[in-house]
N, CA and C atoms as an extended XYZ file, in Angstrom:
426
Properties=species:S:1:pos:R:3:atomname:S:1:resname:S:1:resid:I:1 pbc="F F F"
N        54.768     -153.111      146.173 N   UNK     1
C        56.051     -153.800      145.777 CA  UNK     1
C        55.610     -155.176      145.374 C   UNK     1
N        56.380     -155.323      144.246 N   UNK     2
C        56.653     -156.993      143.817 CA  UNK     2
C        57.726     -157.428      144.438 C   UNK     2
N        57.122     -158.702      144.707 N   UNK     3
C        58.263     -159.682      145.618 CA  UNK     3
C        58.596     -160.880      144.614 C   UNK     3
N        59.681     -161.427      144.727 N   UNK     4
C        59.796     -162.614      143.881 CA  UNK     4
C        59.422     -163.974      144.919 C   UNK     4
N        58.273     -164.498      144.396 N   UNK     5
C        57.770     -165.921      144.831 CA  UNK     5
C        58.727     -166.917      144.823 C   UNK     5
N        58.368     -168.061      145.370 N   UNK     6
C        59.221     -169.293      145.274 CA  UNK     6
C        58.919     -169.617      143.750 C   UNK     6
N        57.621     -169.489      143.452 N   UNK     7
C        57.445     -170.200      142.024 CA  UNK     7
C        58.310     -169.422      140.710 C   UNK     7
N        58.209     -168.032      141.114 N   UNK     8
C        58.985     -167.324      140.044 CA  UNK     8
C        60.525     -167.626      140.382 C   UNK     8
N        61.058     -167.701      141.504 N   UNK     9
C        62.538     -167.963      141.698 CA  UNK     9
C        62.737     -169.485      140.843 C   UNK     9
N        61.834     -170.313      141.185 N   UNK    10
C        62.062     -171.627      140.602 CA  UNK    10
C        61.962     -171.575      139.080 C   UNK    10
N        61.112     -170.718      138.549 N   UNK    11
C        61.159     -170.497      137.084 CA  UNK    11
C        62.316     -169.968      136.624 C   UNK    11
N        62.806     -168.993      137.356 N   UNK    12
C        64.148     -168.492      137.020 CA  UNK    12
C        65.311     -169.189      137.025 C   UNK    12
N        65.143     -170.145      137.867 N   UNK    13
C        66.423     -171.079      138.067 CA  UNK    13
C        66.627     -172.014      136.683 C   UNK    13
N        65.003     -172.543      136.602 N   UNK    14
C        64.875     -173.490      135.195 CA  UNK    14
C        65.434     -172.842      134.097 C   UNK    14
N        64.920     -171.441      133.977 N   UNK    15
C        65.327     -171.054      132.522 CA  UNK    15
C        66.717     -170.685      132.561 C   UNK    15
N        67.301     -170.295      133.502 N   UNK    16
C        68.926     -170.397      133.664 CA  UNK    16
C        69.381     -171.329      133.185 C   UNK    16
N        69.356     -172.582      133.775 N   UNK    17
C        69.943     -173.834      133.632 CA  UNK    17
C        69.655     -174.153      132.424 C   UNK    17
N        68.348     -174.306      131.818 N   UNK    18
C        67.990     -174.430      130.480 CA  UNK    18
C        68.826     -173.735      129.343 C   UNK    18
N        69.163     -172.383      129.721 N   UNK    19
C        69.833     -171.662      128.911 CA  UNK    19
C        71.350     -172.175      128.632 C   UNK    19
N        71.858     -172.623      129.676 N   UNK    20
C        72.977     -173.231      129.911 CA  UNK    20
C        73.199     -174.596      129.194 C   UNK    20
N        72.346     -175.177      129.163 N   UNK    21
C        72.245     -176.524      128.377 CA  UNK    21
C        72.189     -176.113      127.119 C   UNK    21
N        71.458     -175.382      126.564 N   UNK    22
C        70.981     -175.021      125.291 CA  UNK    22
C        72.452     -174.100      124.454 C   UNK    22
N        73.153     -173.501      125.394 N   UNK    23
C        74.347     -172.788      124.785 CA  UNK    23
C        75.674     -173.605      125.110 C   UNK    23
N        75.689     -174.953      125.710 N   UNK    24
C        76.533     -175.794      125.860 CA  UNK    24
C        77.663     -175.270      126.889 C   UNK    24
N        77.007     -174.587      127.732 N   UNK    25
C        77.591     -174.334      128.986 CA  UNK    25
C        77.986     -175.329      130.039 C   UNK    25
N        79.080     -174.942      130.803 N   UNK    26
C        79.338     -176.132      131.747 CA  UNK    26
C        78.311     -176.089      132.704 C   UNK    26
N        78.108     -177.296      133.647 N   UNK    27
C        76.786     -177.100      134.568 CA  UNK    27
C        76.839     -175.928      135.545 C   UNK    27
N        75.651     -175.336      135.539 N   UNK    28
C        75.306     -174.273      136.658 CA  UNK    28
C        75.010     -174.289      137.733 C   UNK    28
N        75.287     -173.545      138.625 N   UNK    29
C        74.637     -173.765      139.998 CA  UNK    29
C        73.832     -172.319      140.195 C   UNK    29
N        72.783     -172.383      140.792 N   UNK    30
C        71.879     -170.820      140.641 CA  UNK    30
C        71.260     -170.462      141.922 C   UNK    30
N        71.277     -169.471      142.543 N   UNK    31
C        70.643     -168.970      143.587 CA  UNK    31
C        69.820     -167.774      143.507 C   UNK    31
N        68.343     -167.724      143.956 N   UNK    32
C        68.096     -166.343      144.089 CA  UNK    32
C        67.418     -165.747      145.187 C   UNK    32
N        68.052     -164.696      145.625 N   UNK    33
C        67.775     -164.089      146.774 CA  UNK    33
C        66.757     -162.863      146.597 C   UNK    33
N        66.031     -162.776      147.883 N   UNK    34
C        64.831     -161.467      148.184 CA  UNK    34
C        65.578     -160.296      148.185 C   UNK    34
N        64.917     -159.387      148.153 N   UNK    35
C        65.629     -157.701      148.507 CA  UNK    35
C        66.593     -157.645      149.632 C   UNK    35
N        65.996     -158.509      150.619 N   UNK    36
C        67.009     -158.363      152.073 CA  UNK    36
C        68.171     -159.357      151.986 C   UNK    36
N        68.450     -160.159      150.759 N   UNK    37
C        69.723     -160.991      150.515 CA  UNK    37
C        69.361     -162.323      151.002 C   UNK    37
N        67.967     -162.788      151.552 N   UNK    38
C        67.480     -164.209      152.121 CA  UNK    38
C        67.446     -164.958      150.967 C   UNK    38
N        67.996     -166.376      150.633 N   UNK    39
C        67.952     -167.167      150.057 CA  UNK    39
C        66.224     -167.367      149.538 C   UNK    39
N        66.013     -167.452      148.255 N   UNK    40
C        64.437     -168.283      147.997 CA  UNK    40
C        64.794     -169.304      147.761 C   UNK    40
N        65.551     -169.559      146.484 N   UNK    41
C        65.906     -171.069      146.087 CA  UNK    41
C        67.165     -171.330      145.625 C   UNK    41
N        67.406     -172.296      145.592 N   UNK    42
C        69.043     -172.698      144.978 CA  UNK    42
C        68.838     -174.152      144.278 C   UNK    42
N        69.335     -174.084      143.142 N   UNK    43
C        69.770     -175.614      142.511 CA  UNK    43
C        71.055     -175.580      142.003 C   UNK    43
N        71.568     -176.958      141.706 N   UNK    44
C        72.918     -177.168      141.112 CA  UNK    44
C        72.822     -178.156      140.117 C   UNK    44
N        73.468     -178.134      139.014 N   UNK    45
C        73.569     -179.441      138.434 CA  UNK    45
C        74.235     -180.446      138.714 C   UNK    45
N        74.127     -181.537      138.387 N   UNK    46
C        74.957     -182.747      139.006 CA  UNK    46
C        76.401     -182.434      138.393 C   UNK    46
N        77.210     -182.956      139.155 N   UNK    47
C        78.613     -182.722      138.832 CA  UNK    47
C        79.208     -181.546      139.197 C   UNK    47
N        78.563     -180.699      139.833 N   UNK    48
C        79.184     -179.274      140.280 CA  UNK    48
C        79.841     -179.310      141.758 C   UNK    48
N        80.806     -178.704      141.988 N   UNK    49
C        81.440     -178.765      143.262 CA  UNK    49
C        80.854     -178.059      144.355 C   UNK    49
N        81.082     -178.374      145.505 N   UNK    50
C        80.112     -177.965      146.561 CA  UNK    50
C        80.340     -176.500      146.828 C   UNK    50
N        81.529     -175.998      146.629 N   UNK    51
C        81.874     -174.419      146.424 CA  UNK    51
C        80.919     -173.649      145.724 C   UNK    51
N        80.156     -174.112      144.906 N   UNK    52
C        79.380     -173.314      143.907 CA  UNK    52
C        78.293     -172.477      144.607 C   UNK    52
N        77.869     -173.277      145.856 N   UNK    53
C        76.588     -172.561      146.493 CA  UNK    53
C        77.399     -171.212      146.841 C   UNK    53
N        78.428     -171.156      147.478 N   UNK    54
C        78.879     -170.013      148.336 CA  UNK    54
C        79.373     -169.001      147.053 C   UNK    54
N        79.737     -169.477      146.042 N   UNK    55
C        80.040     -168.470      144.849 CA  UNK    55
C        78.918     -168.078      144.181 C   UNK    55
N        77.970     -168.795      144.129 N   UNK    56
C        76.408     -168.031      143.555 CA  UNK    56
C        75.972     -167.322      144.442 C   UNK    56
N        76.087     -167.513      145.958 N   UNK    57
C        75.308     -166.599      146.719 CA  UNK    57
C        76.178     -165.475      146.973 C   UNK    57
N        77.596     -165.447      146.800 N   UNK    58
C        78.428     -164.425      146.864 CA  UNK    58
C        78.157     -163.287      145.743 C   UNK    58
N        78.088     -163.841      144.734 N   UNK    59
C        77.708     -162.920      143.627 CA  UNK    59
C        76.200     -162.062      143.737 C   UNK    59
N        75.374     -162.820      143.891 N   UNK    60
C        74.037     -162.555      144.332 CA  UNK    60
C        73.874     -161.615      145.442 C   UNK    60
N        74.533     -161.911      146.571 N   UNK    61
C        74.401     -160.952      147.924 CA  UNK    61
C        75.124     -159.666      147.466 C   UNK    61
N        76.401     -159.740      147.066 N   UNK    62
C        76.882     -158.349      146.739 CA  UNK    62
C        76.234     -157.582      145.764 C   UNK    62
N        75.348     -158.203      144.970 N   UNK    63
C        74.470     -157.563      143.920 CA  UNK    63
C        73.432     -156.709      144.827 C   UNK    63
N        72.692     -157.488      145.390 N   UNK    64
C        71.481     -157.155      146.140 CA  UNK    64
C        71.660     -156.229      147.167 C   UNK    64
N        72.735     -156.349      147.973 N   UNK    65
C        73.144     -155.629      149.071 CA  UNK    65
C        73.708     -154.101      148.499 C   UNK    65
N        74.156     -153.974      147.362 N   UNK    66
C        74.849     -152.810      146.715 CA  UNK    66
C        73.880     -152.185      145.700 C   UNK    66
N        72.915     -152.798      145.309 N   UNK    67
C        71.942     -152.441      144.379 CA  UNK    67
C        72.616     -152.134      143.043 C   UNK    67
N        73.549     -153.179      142.821 N   UNK    68
C        74.242     -152.933      141.445 CA  UNK    68
C        74.659     -154.304      140.936 C   UNK    68
N        74.822     -154.494      139.799 N   UNK    69
C        75.154     -155.742      139.404 CA  UNK    69
C        76.542     -156.172      139.427 C   UNK    69
N        76.798     -157.377      139.317 N   UNK    70
C        78.173     -158.130      139.496 CA  UNK    70
C        79.050     -157.458      138.312 C   UNK    70
N        78.567     -156.952      137.200 N   UNK    71
C        79.621     -156.371      136.212 CA  UNK    71
C        79.908     -155.060      136.716 C   UNK    71
N        79.264     -154.141      137.403 N   UNK    72
C        79.306     -153.218      138.106 CA  UNK    72
C        80.522     -153.200      139.165 C   UNK    72
N        80.163     -154.101      140.157 N   UNK    73
C        81.104     -154.573      141.108 CA  UNK    73
C        82.318     -155.023      140.686 C   UNK    73
N        82.450     -155.854      139.469 N   UNK    74
C        83.746     -156.274      139.052 CA  UNK    74
C        84.448     -155.014      138.638 C   UNK    74
N        84.074     -154.035      137.995 N   UNK    75
C        84.574     -152.795      137.477 CA  UNK    75
C        85.167     -151.936      138.864 C   UNK    75
N        84.181     -151.902      139.712 N   UNK    76
C        84.565     -151.242      141.145 CA  UNK    76
C        86.012     -152.019      141.641 C   UNK    76
N        85.950     -153.089      141.795 N   UNK    77
C        86.997     -154.150      142.297 CA  UNK    77
C        88.268     -153.772      141.472 C   UNK    77
N        88.143     -153.410      140.206 N   UNK    78
C        89.041     -153.248      139.404 CA  UNK    78
C        89.772     -151.708      139.550 C   UNK    78
N        88.721     -150.673      139.844 N   UNK    79
C        89.097     -149.421      140.146 CA  UNK    79
C        89.387     -148.909      141.421 C   UNK    79
N        88.715     -149.526      142.232 N   UNK    80
C        88.977     -149.318      143.699 CA  UNK    80
C        88.755     -150.517      144.626 C   UNK    80
N        89.791     -151.059      144.553 N   UNK    81
C        89.799     -152.393      145.405 CA  UNK    81
C        89.926     -152.465      146.724 C   UNK    81
N        90.283     -151.209      147.314 N   UNK    82
C        90.055     -150.917      148.540 CA  UNK    82
C        88.699     -150.904      149.155 C   UNK    82
N        87.873     -150.206      148.376 N   UNK    83
C        86.471     -150.192      148.755 CA  UNK    83
C        85.739     -151.517      148.522 C   UNK    83
N        86.041     -152.526      148.005 N   UNK    84
C        85.586     -153.879      147.737 CA  UNK    84
C        85.866     -154.723      148.745 C   UNK    84
N        87.361     -154.316      149.058 N   UNK    85
C        87.950     -155.219      150.380 CA  UNK    85
C        87.100     -154.637      151.607 C   UNK    85
N        86.750     -153.609      151.802 N   UNK    86
C        86.005     -152.925      152.948 CA  UNK    86
C        84.624     -153.436      152.875 C   UNK    86
N        84.189     -153.376      151.667 N   UNK    87
C        82.685     -154.016      151.602 CA  UNK    87
C        82.732     -155.190      152.028 C   UNK    87
N        83.758     -155.992      151.836 N   UNK    88
C        83.570     -157.520      151.884 CA  UNK    88
C        84.084     -157.849      153.399 C   UNK    88
N        84.609     -156.946      153.936 N   UNK    89
C        84.979     -156.865      155.617 CA  UNK    89
C        83.714     -156.661      156.235 C   UNK    89
N        82.894     -155.539      155.732 N   UNK    90
C        81.777     -155.178      156.418 CA  UNK    90
C        80.731     -156.455      156.429 C   UNK    90
N        80.624     -157.104      155.317 N   UNK    91
C        79.623     -158.108      154.748 CA  UNK    91
C        80.216     -159.398      155.065 C   UNK    91
N        81.042     -159.745      155.958 N   UNK    92
C        81.673     -161.062      156.567 CA  UNK    92
C        82.261     -161.860      155.525 C   UNK    92
N        82.923     -161.239      154.498 N   UNK    93
C        83.508     -161.764      153.229 CA  UNK    93
C        82.748     -162.342      152.587 C   UNK    93
N        81.371     -162.216      152.289 N   UNK    94
C        80.463     -162.982      151.515 CA  UNK    94
C        80.223     -162.298      150.245 C   UNK    94
N        80.971     -161.377      149.876 N   UNK    95
C        80.995     -160.700      148.362 CA  UNK    95
C        81.869     -161.264      147.248 C   UNK    95
N        81.172     -161.693      146.340 N   UNK    96
C        82.005     -162.121      145.182 CA  UNK    96
C        81.791     -161.255      143.988 C   UNK    96
N        82.740     -160.360      143.727 N   UNK    97
C        82.489     -159.092      142.793 CA  UNK    97
C        82.935     -159.644      141.361 C   UNK    97
N        81.993     -160.187      140.832 N   UNK    98
C        82.376     -160.738      139.398 CA  UNK    98
C        80.892     -160.672      138.699 C   UNK    98
N        80.894     -160.895      137.149 N   UNK    99
C        79.765     -161.004      136.591 CA  UNK    99
C        78.971     -162.277      136.986 C   UNK    99
N        77.744     -162.313      136.901 N   UNK   100
C        77.043     -163.488      137.310 CA  UNK   100
C        76.133     -163.140      138.503 C   UNK   100
N        76.381     -162.010      138.912 N   UNK   101
C        75.534     -161.400      139.924 CA  UNK   101
C        74.303     -160.671      139.248 C   UNK   101
N        73.300     -160.837      139.320 N   UNK   102
C        72.312     -160.371      138.329 CA  UNK   102
C        71.064     -159.813      139.382 C   UNK   102
N        71.041     -158.479      139.021 N   UNK   103
C        69.845     -157.715      139.748 CA  UNK   103
C        68.590     -158.122      139.300 C   UNK   103
N        67.628     -158.267      139.972 N   UNK   104
C        66.173     -158.405      139.608 CA  UNK   104
C        65.438     -157.336      139.994 C   UNK   104
N        64.797     -156.967      138.889 N   UNK   105
C        63.864     -155.377      138.941 CA  UNK   105
C        62.473     -155.718      138.761 C   UNK   105
N        61.806     -155.178      139.620 N   UNK   106
C        60.242     -155.467      139.401 CA  UNK   106
C        59.786     -154.208      138.373 C   UNK   106
N        58.366     -154.288      137.855 N   UNK   107
C        58.022     -153.576      136.816 CA  UNK   107
C        57.974     -152.055      137.058 C   UNK   107
N        58.126     -151.454      138.242 N   UNK   108
C        58.312     -150.019      138.761 CA  UNK   108
C        59.853     -149.697      138.901 C   UNK   108
N        60.835     -150.852      138.258 N   UNK   109
C        62.309     -150.667      138.227 CA  UNK   109
C        62.933     -150.657      139.322 C   UNK   109
N        62.416     -150.927      140.511 N   UNK   110
C        63.040     -151.083      141.964 CA  UNK   110
C        63.597     -152.575      142.088 C   UNK   110
N        64.553     -152.873      142.920 N   UNK   111
C        65.404     -154.012      142.834 CA  UNK   111
C        64.558     -154.813      144.042 C   UNK   111
N        64.346     -156.074      143.579 N   UNK   112
C        63.307     -156.806      144.349 CA  UNK   112
C        64.361     -158.130      144.718 C   UNK   112
N        65.356     -158.268      144.374 N   UNK   113
C        66.197     -159.372      144.616 CA  UNK   113
C        67.385     -159.516      143.774 C   UNK   113
N        68.023     -160.812      143.654 N   UNK   114
C        69.228     -161.003      142.797 CA  UNK   114
C        69.320     -162.309      142.518 C   UNK   114
N        70.006     -162.668      141.510 N   UNK   115
C        70.354     -163.974      141.081 CA  UNK   115
C        71.799     -164.188      141.093 C   UNK   115
N        72.332     -165.293      141.527 N   UNK   116
C        73.907     -165.354      141.318 CA  UNK   116
C        73.948     -166.872      140.503 C   UNK   116
N        74.821     -166.765      139.405 N   UNK   117
C        75.004     -167.897      138.733 CA  UNK   117
C        76.552     -168.179      138.482 C   UNK   117
N        77.006     -169.380      138.604 N   UNK   118
C        78.372     -169.913      138.485 CA  UNK   118
C        78.347     -171.105      138.012 C   UNK   118
N        79.500     -171.219      137.622 N   UNK   119
C        79.732     -172.689      136.795 CA  UNK   119
C        80.729     -172.410      135.372 C   UNK   119
N        80.258     -171.625      134.645 N   UNK   120
C        80.921     -171.290      133.233 CA  UNK   120
C        81.863     -169.853      133.603 C   UNK   120
N        82.000     -169.255      132.375 N   UNK   121
C        82.897     -168.001      132.425 CA  UNK   121
C        81.841     -166.931      133.284 C   UNK   121
N        82.358     -165.905      134.048 N   UNK   122
C        81.416     -165.281      134.433 CA  UNK   122
C        80.643     -164.519      133.491 C   UNK   122
N        80.992     -164.213      132.336 N   UNK   123
C        80.487     -163.424      131.397 CA  UNK   123
C        79.265     -164.518      130.809 C   UNK   123
N        79.263     -165.851      130.687 N   UNK   124
C        78.430     -166.570      130.270 CA  UNK   124
C        77.439     -166.774      131.443 C   UNK   124
N        77.844     -166.736      132.861 N   UNK   125
C        77.217     -166.998      133.946 CA  UNK   125
C        75.846     -165.987      133.872 C   UNK   125
N        76.500     -164.521      133.822 N   UNK   126
C        75.600     -163.299      133.527 CA  UNK   126
C        74.609     -163.674      132.434 C   UNK   126
N        75.121     -164.015      131.283 N   UNK   127
C        74.257     -164.310      130.034 CA  UNK   127
C        73.093     -165.202      130.326 C   UNK   127
N        73.443     -166.212      131.304 N   UNK   128
C        72.282     -167.058      131.633 CA  UNK   128
C        71.421     -166.746      132.421 C   UNK   128
N        72.112     -165.770      133.557 N   UNK   129
C        71.229     -165.216      134.453 CA  UNK   129
C        70.211     -164.455      134.013 C   UNK   129
N        70.218     -163.526      133.195 N   UNK   130
C        69.718     -162.720      132.371 CA  UNK   130
C        68.435     -163.406      131.728 C   UNK   130
N        68.911     -164.273      130.892 N   UNK   131
C        67.696     -165.124      130.398 CA  UNK   131
C        66.658     -165.750      131.378 C   UNK   131
N        67.028     -166.013      132.568 N   UNK   132
C        66.138     -166.406      133.556 CA  UNK   132
C        65.371     -165.630      134.126 C   UNK   132
N        65.868     -164.323      134.320 N   UNK   133
C        65.167     -163.393      135.087 CA  UNK   133
C        64.099     -162.833      133.998 C   UNK   133
N        64.403     -162.721      132.814 N   UNK   134
C        63.591     -162.330      131.691 CA  UNK   134
C        62.427     -163.229      131.589 C   UNK   134
N        62.689     -164.668      131.754 N   UNK   135
C        61.894     -165.741      131.533 CA  UNK   135
C        60.572     -165.645      132.622 C   UNK   135
N        61.088     -165.185      133.725 N   UNK   136
C        60.090     -164.996      134.896 CA  UNK   136
C        59.285     -163.796      134.527 C   UNK   136
N        59.723     -162.835      133.695 N   UNK   137
C        58.732     -161.607      133.670 CA  UNK   137
C        59.444     -160.410      134.447 C   UNK   137
N        60.732     -160.568      134.799 N   UNK   138
C        61.269     -159.455      135.743 CA  UNK   138
C        62.321     -158.663      134.791 C   UNK   138
N        62.849     -157.648      135.143 N   UNK   139
C        64.082     -156.995      134.468 CA  UNK   139
C        65.324     -157.233      135.112 C   UNK   139
N        66.376     -157.831      134.148 N   UNK   140
C        67.722     -157.963      134.875 CA  UNK   140
C        68.418     -156.819      134.516 C   UNK   140
N        69.630     -156.793      135.546 N   UNK   141
C        70.721     -155.975      135.476 CA  UNK   141
C        71.735     -156.606      135.620 C   UNK   141
N        72.605     -156.988      134.351 N   UNK   142
C        73.735     -157.707      134.623 CA  UNK   142
C        74.990     -156.852      134.695 C   UNK   142
């Protein structure tokens, strides 16, 4: 099974933040988690708030723990808020069910981790994360 190396995580973060700069997004904070939800790498742009780590982590953690994108989790939050509340309780209040939680899949289509992006609109965060995952040679699910 493919895993995300520190080098690949760093490449994903660099490409994600570069996308943000190229598209005029607000400063981004980005985290990459492995398939078990453990942080591999995190970076934040200058002048971002300290809360951005927790938000990025929550987006990625929810995605990898459930095996579904932040977009899907956001839809579930709207359609089944009681489930997302229960999920968040079970996971210690760490899930942020919005776009910007990007699943990372290997060549075989299996989930190998997730990226959490925050700083701009959730839609723009997801687009930036998608670009970062692709740049590292993996398949994103936003």
